[in-house]
Coordinates of C-alpha atoms and ligand atoms in Angstrom, one line a residue:
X1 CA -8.6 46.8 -100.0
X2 CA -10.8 49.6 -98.3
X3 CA -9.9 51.2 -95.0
X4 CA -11.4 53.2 -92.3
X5 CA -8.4 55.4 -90.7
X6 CA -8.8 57.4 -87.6
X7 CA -6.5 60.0 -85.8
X8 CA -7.0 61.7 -82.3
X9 CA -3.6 62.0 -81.1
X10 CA -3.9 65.5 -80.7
X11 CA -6.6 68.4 -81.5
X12 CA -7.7 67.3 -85.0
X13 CA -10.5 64.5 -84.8
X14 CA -10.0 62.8 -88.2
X15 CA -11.0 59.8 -90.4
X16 CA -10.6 59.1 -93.7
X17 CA -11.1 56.3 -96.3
X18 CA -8.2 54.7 -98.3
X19 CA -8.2 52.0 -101.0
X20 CA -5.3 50.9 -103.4
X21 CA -3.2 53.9 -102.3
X22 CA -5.5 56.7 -102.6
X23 CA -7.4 58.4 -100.2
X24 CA -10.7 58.6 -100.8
X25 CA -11.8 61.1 -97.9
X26 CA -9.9 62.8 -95.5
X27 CA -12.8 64.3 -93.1
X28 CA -10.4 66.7 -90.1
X29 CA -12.5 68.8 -87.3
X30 CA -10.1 70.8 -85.9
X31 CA -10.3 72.1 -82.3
X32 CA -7.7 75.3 -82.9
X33 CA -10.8 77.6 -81.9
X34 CA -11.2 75.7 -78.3
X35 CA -7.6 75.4 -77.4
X36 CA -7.0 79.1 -78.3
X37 CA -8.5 80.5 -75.4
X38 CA -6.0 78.7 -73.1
X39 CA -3.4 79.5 -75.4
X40 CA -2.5 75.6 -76.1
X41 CA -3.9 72.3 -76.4
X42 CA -5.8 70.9 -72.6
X43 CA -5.4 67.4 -73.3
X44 CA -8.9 67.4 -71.0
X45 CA -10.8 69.1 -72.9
X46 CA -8.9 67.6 -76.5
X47 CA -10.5 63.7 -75.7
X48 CA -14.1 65.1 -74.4
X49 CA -14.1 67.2 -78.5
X50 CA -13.0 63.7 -79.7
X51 CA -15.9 62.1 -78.0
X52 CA -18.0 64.6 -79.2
X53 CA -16.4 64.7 -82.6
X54 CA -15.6 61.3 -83.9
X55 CA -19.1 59.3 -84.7
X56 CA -20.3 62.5 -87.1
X57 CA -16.2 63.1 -88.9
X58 CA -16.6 59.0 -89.4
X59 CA -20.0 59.5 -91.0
X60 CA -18.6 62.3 -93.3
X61 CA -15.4 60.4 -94.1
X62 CA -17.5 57.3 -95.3
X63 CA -20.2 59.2 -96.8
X64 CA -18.0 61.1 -99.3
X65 CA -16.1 58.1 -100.4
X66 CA -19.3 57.1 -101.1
X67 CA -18.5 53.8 -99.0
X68 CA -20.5 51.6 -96.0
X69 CA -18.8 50.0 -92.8
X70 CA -19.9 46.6 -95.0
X71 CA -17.3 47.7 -97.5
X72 CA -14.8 48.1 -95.0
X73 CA -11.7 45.3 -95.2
X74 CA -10.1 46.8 -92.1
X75 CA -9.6 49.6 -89.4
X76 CA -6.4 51.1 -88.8
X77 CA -6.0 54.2 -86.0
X78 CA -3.5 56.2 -84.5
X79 CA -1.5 53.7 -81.5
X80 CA 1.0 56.9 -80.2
X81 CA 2.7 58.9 -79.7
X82 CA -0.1 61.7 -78.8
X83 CA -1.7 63.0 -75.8
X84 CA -2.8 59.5 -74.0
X85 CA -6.5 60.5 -73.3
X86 CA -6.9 61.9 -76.6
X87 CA -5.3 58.8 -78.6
X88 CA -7.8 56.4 -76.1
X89 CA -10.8 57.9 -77.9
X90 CA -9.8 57.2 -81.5
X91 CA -8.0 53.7 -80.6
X92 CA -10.6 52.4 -78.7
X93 CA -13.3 53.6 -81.3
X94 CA -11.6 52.2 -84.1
X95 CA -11.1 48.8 -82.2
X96 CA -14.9 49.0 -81.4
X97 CA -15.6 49.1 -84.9
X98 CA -13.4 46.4 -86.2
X99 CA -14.6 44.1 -83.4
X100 CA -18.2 44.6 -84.4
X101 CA -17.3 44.1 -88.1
X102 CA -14.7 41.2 -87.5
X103 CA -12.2 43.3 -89.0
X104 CA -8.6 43.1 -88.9
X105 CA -7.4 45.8 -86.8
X106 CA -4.1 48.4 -87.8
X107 CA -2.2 50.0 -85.0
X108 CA -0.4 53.0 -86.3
X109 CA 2.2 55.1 -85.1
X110 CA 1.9 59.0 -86.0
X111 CA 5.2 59.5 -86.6
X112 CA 5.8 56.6 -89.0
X113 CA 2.6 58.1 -90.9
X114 CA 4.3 61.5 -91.4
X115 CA 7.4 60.3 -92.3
X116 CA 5.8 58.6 -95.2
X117 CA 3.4 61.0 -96.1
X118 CA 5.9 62.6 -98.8
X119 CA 5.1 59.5 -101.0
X120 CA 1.6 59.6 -100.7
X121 CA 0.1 59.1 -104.1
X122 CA 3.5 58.2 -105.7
X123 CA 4.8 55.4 -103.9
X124 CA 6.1 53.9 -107.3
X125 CA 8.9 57.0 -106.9
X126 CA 10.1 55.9 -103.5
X127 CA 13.8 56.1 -102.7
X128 CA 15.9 56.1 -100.0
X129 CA 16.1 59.7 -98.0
X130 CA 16.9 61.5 -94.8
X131 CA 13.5 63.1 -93.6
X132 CA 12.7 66.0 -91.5
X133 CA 9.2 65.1 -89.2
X134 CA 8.7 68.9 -88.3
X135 CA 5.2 69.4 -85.6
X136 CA 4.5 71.4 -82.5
X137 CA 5.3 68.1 -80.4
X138 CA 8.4 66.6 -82.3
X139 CA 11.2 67.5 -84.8
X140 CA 12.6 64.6 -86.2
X141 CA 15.5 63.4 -88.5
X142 CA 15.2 60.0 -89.7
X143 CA 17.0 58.3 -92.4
X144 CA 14.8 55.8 -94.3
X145 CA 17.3 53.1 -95.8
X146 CA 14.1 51.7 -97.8
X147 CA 10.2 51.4 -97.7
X148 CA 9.3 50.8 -93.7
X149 CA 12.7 50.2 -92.7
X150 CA 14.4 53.6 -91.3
X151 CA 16.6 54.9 -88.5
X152 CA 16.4 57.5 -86.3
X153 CA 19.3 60.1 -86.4
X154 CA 18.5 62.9 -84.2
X155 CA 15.7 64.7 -82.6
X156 CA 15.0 67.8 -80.4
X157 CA 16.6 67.9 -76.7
X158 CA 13.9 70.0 -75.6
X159 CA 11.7 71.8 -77.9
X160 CA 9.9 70.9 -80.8
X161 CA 10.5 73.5 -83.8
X162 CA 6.3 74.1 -83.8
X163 CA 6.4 74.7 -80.1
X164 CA 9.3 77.4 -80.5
X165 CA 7.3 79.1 -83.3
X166 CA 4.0 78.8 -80.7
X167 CA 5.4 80.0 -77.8
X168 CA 7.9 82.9 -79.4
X169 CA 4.4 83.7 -81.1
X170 CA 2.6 83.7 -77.4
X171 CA 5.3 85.8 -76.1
X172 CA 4.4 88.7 -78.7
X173 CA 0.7 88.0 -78.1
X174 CA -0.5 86.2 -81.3
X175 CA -2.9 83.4 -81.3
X176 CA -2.7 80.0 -80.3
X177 CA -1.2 78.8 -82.8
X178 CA 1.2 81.2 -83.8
X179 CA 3.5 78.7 -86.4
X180 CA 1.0 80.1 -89.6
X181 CA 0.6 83.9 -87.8
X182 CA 4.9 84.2 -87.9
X183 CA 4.7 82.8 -91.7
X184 CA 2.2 85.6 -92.4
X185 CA 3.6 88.3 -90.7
X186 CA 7.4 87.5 -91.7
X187 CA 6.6 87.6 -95.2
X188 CA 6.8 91.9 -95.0
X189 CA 9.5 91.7 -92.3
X190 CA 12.6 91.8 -92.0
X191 CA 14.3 88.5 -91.1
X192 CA 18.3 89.8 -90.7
X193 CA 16.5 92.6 -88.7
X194 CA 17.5 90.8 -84.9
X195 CA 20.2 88.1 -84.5
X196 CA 18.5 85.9 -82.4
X197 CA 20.7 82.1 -81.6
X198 CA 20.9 79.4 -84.1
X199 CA 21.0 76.3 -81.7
X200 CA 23.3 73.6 -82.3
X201 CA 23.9 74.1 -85.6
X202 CA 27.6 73.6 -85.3
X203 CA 27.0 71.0 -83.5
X204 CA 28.2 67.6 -84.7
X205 CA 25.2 65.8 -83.5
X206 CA 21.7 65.3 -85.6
X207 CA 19.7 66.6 -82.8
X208 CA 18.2 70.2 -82.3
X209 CA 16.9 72.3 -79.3
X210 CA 14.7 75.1 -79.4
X211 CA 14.1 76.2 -75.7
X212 CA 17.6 78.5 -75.3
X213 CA 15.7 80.6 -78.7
X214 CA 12.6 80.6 -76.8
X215 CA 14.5 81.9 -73.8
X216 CA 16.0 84.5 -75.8
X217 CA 13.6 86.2 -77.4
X218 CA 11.7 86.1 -74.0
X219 CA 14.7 88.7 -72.3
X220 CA 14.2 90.2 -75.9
X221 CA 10.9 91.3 -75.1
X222 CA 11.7 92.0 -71.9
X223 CA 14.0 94.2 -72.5
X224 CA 12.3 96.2 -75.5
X225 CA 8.7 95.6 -74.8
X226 CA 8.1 98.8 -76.8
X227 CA 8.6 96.9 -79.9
X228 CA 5.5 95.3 -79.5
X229 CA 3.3 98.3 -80.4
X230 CA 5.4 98.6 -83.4
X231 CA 3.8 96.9 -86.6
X232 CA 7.0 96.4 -88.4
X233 CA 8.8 95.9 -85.6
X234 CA 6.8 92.6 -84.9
X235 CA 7.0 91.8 -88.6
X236 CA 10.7 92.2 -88.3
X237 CA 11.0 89.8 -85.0
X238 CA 8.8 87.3 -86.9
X239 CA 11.2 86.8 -89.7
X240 CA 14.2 86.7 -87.5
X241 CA 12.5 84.1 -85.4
X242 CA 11.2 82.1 -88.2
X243 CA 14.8 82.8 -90.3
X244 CA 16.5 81.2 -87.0
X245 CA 14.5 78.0 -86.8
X246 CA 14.4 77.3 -90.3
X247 CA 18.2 77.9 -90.9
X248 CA 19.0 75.3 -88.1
X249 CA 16.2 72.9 -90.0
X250 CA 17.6 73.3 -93.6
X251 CA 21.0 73.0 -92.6
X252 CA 21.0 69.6 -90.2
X253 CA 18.4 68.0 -92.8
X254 CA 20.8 68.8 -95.3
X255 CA 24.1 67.8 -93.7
X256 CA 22.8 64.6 -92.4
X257 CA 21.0 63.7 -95.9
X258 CA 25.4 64.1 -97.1
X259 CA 26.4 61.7 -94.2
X260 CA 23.7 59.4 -94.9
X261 CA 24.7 58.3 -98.8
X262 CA 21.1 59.1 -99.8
X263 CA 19.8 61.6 -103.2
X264 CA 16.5 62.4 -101.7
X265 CA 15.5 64.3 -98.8
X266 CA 11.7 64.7 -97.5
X267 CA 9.7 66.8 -95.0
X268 CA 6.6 66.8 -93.1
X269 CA 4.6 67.9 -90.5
X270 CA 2.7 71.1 -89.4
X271 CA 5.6 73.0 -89.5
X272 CA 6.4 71.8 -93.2
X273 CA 3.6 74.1 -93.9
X274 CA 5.5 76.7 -93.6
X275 CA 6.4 78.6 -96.3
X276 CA 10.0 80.2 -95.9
X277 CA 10.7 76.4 -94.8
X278 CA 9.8 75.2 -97.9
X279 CA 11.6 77.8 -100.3
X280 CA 14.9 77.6 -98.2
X281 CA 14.5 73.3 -98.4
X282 CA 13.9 74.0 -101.8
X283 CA 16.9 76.4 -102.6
X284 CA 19.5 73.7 -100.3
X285 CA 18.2 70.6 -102.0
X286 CA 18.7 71.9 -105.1
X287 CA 21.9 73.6 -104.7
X288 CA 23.4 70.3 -103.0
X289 CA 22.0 68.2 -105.8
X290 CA 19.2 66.5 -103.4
X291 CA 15.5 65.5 -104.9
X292 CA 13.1 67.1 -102.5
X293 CA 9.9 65.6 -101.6
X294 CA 7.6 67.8 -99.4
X295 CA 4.5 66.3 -98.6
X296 CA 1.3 68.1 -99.3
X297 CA -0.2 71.3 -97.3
X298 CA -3.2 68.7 -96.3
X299 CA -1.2 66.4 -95.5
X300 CA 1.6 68.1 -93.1
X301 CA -0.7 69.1 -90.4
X302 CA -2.6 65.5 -88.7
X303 CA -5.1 63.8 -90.5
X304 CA -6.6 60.1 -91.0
X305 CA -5.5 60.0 -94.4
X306 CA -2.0 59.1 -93.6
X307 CA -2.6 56.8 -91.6
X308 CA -4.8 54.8 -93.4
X309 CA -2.2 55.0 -96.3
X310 CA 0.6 53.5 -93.7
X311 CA -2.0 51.3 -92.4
X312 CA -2.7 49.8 -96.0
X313 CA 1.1 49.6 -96.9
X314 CA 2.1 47.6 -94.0
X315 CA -1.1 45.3 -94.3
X316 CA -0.5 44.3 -97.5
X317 CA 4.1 44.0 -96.0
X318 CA 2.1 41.7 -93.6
X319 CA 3.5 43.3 -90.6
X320 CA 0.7 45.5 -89.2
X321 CA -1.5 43.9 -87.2
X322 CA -2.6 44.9 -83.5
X323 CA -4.0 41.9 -81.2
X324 CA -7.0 43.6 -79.9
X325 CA -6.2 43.1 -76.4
X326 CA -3.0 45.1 -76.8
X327 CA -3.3 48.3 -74.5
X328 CA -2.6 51.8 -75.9
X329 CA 1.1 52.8 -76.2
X330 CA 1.2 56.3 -76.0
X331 CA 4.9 56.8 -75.8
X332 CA 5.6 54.8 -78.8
X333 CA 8.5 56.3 -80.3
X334 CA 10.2 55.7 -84.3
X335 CA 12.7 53.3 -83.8
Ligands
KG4_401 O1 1.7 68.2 -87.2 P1 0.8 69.1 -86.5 O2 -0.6 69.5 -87.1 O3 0.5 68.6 -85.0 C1 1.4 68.1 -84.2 O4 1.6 66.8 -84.3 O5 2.0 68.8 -83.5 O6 1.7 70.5 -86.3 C2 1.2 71.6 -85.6 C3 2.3 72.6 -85.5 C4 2.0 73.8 -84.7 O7 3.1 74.1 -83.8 C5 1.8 75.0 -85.7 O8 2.1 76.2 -85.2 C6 2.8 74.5 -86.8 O9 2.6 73.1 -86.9 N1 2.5 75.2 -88.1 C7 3.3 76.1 -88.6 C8 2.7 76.5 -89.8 N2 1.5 75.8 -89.9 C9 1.4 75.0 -88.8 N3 4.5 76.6 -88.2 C10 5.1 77.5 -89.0 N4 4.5 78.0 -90.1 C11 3.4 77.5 -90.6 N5 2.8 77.9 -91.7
ZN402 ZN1 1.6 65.1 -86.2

């Protein structure tokens, strides 16, 4: 079957086609350069781009999988959780379109699509697995007994694990957003360099919080702003930031992946993009004895692709589809 995803739960307008398991096109306009000014997303502003945005990213998606609405067997979209306004665009669109074509219509929830993502392409070498869901809204550990059935074990308190690198990142002046700047700038840095809080690692739950590192690297700053005109310096604090996040990460995944029973552990997400993330994952998995499945760079960050990949999967489980009078969920959470 052929479908038409689309995703605006954020500030990536993006459709894509998918058929038999493979994504065809995965067309993303990204809004970074708009929300930068203010230093974060302005949900406002995020569902006017979307307006703006979503008939000409449509266009492209179809037109390089070389495919017309007539080939089109359904219409799946993002359902929550997201900014509300901004999710309304993309729902309501995609619900236009499979009205007008007397399509069946696919309600999709973001998280779910992430925390499959690892598997796209290679469903066939599914397994059981304890998965990190890593953004700048939502950090995530969910144990997935089997295909679409999965648990949710712990998740932040407070801060997502994005946000913390976004807003440590604000704090020393770097761009909105600051998660890929830190990766850059901690690669020549030194990350034992400041001892910045590890929160709840010892803790025996499978949640996080990141606002108390936030906090104090904040009275950091204020208390040595004269690092700030240091190059290295900042390098330095960079690492130490990023080297306190991704040790809390790597070591909950990992110790609730040995609770759970399971051989496989996964990641996604924007955050998965990051690099020391992905080496230290790397390093645990394989000194624990754990397969590690990390879905693609494309893929981590939002995009229609994985949703129309989720979308397909649970067509074809028959338990996908959306009455079209049901409303917009926003809040939906991974149960
Ligand atoms: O999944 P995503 O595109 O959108 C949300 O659903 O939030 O994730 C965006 C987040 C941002 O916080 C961004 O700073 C972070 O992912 N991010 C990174 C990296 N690339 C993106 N954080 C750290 N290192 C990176 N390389
Ligand atoms: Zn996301």
């Amino acid at each position: 079957m052929t479908i038409l995803a689309v995703e605006t739960s954020c500030d990536e307008t993006s459709a894509a086609v998918v058929r038999e398991g493979k994504i065809l096109s995965n067309a993303v306009s990204s809004q970074i350069a708009l929300h930068a000014e203010y230093g974060g997303v302005v949900p406002e502003l995020a569902a006017r781009e979307h307006l703006k945005n979503l008939p000409p990213v449509a266009r492209a998606a179809l037109d390089e999988a070389q495919t017309s609405a007539g080939e089109i067997d359904a219409i799946a979209a993002t359902q929550g959780p997201g900014l509300p306004t901004a999710l309304l665009v993309g729902f309501k669109a995609a619900q236009a379109i499979a009205f007008a074509l007397r399509k069946p219509f696919i309600g999709i929830n973001h998280h779910e699509a992430h925390l499959y993502s690892p598997w796209i392409g290679d469903f066939a070498a599914f397994q059981p697995n304890v998965s990190l869901i890593v953004s700048g809204g939502h950090t995530i550990l969910v144990w997935v007994q089997s295909e679409l059935k999965h648990k949710v074990l712990g998740a932040t308190i407070d801060d997502a694990a994005g946000e913390c690198f976004d807003k440590t990142g604000k704090l020393m002046g770097l761009p909105y957003p600051a998660g890929p700047e830190i990766d850059k700038l901690a690669e020549q840095g030194n990350p034992a360099a400041f001892g910045f809080p590890r929160p709840l690692l010892a803790d025996a739950s499978d949640d996080f919080s990141f606002s108390g590192l936030k906090t104090s690297v904040r009275y950091f700053l204020r208390d040595n702003p004269e690092l700030l005109d240091n190059p290295q310096k900042v390098r330095d604090l960079c690492a130490s930031i990023q080297a306190a996040i991704v040790e809390v990460l790597v070591a909950k995944t990992i110790r609730a992946a040995k609770r759970a029973g399971v051989r496989c552990v996964t990641a996604s997400g924007g955050v998965t993009c990051n690099r020391e993330l992905r080496k230290k994952l790397e390093h645990a998995c394989k000194k624990n004895g754990f397969i590690l499945r990390l879905a693609e760079k494309d893929l981590c960050t939002d995009n229609a692709g994985m949703i129309g990949i989720l979308a397909e999967r649970k067509f074809l489980a028959g338990t996908s589809q959306v009455p079209m009078d049901q409303e917009i969920i926003s809040g939906l959470t991974l149960a």
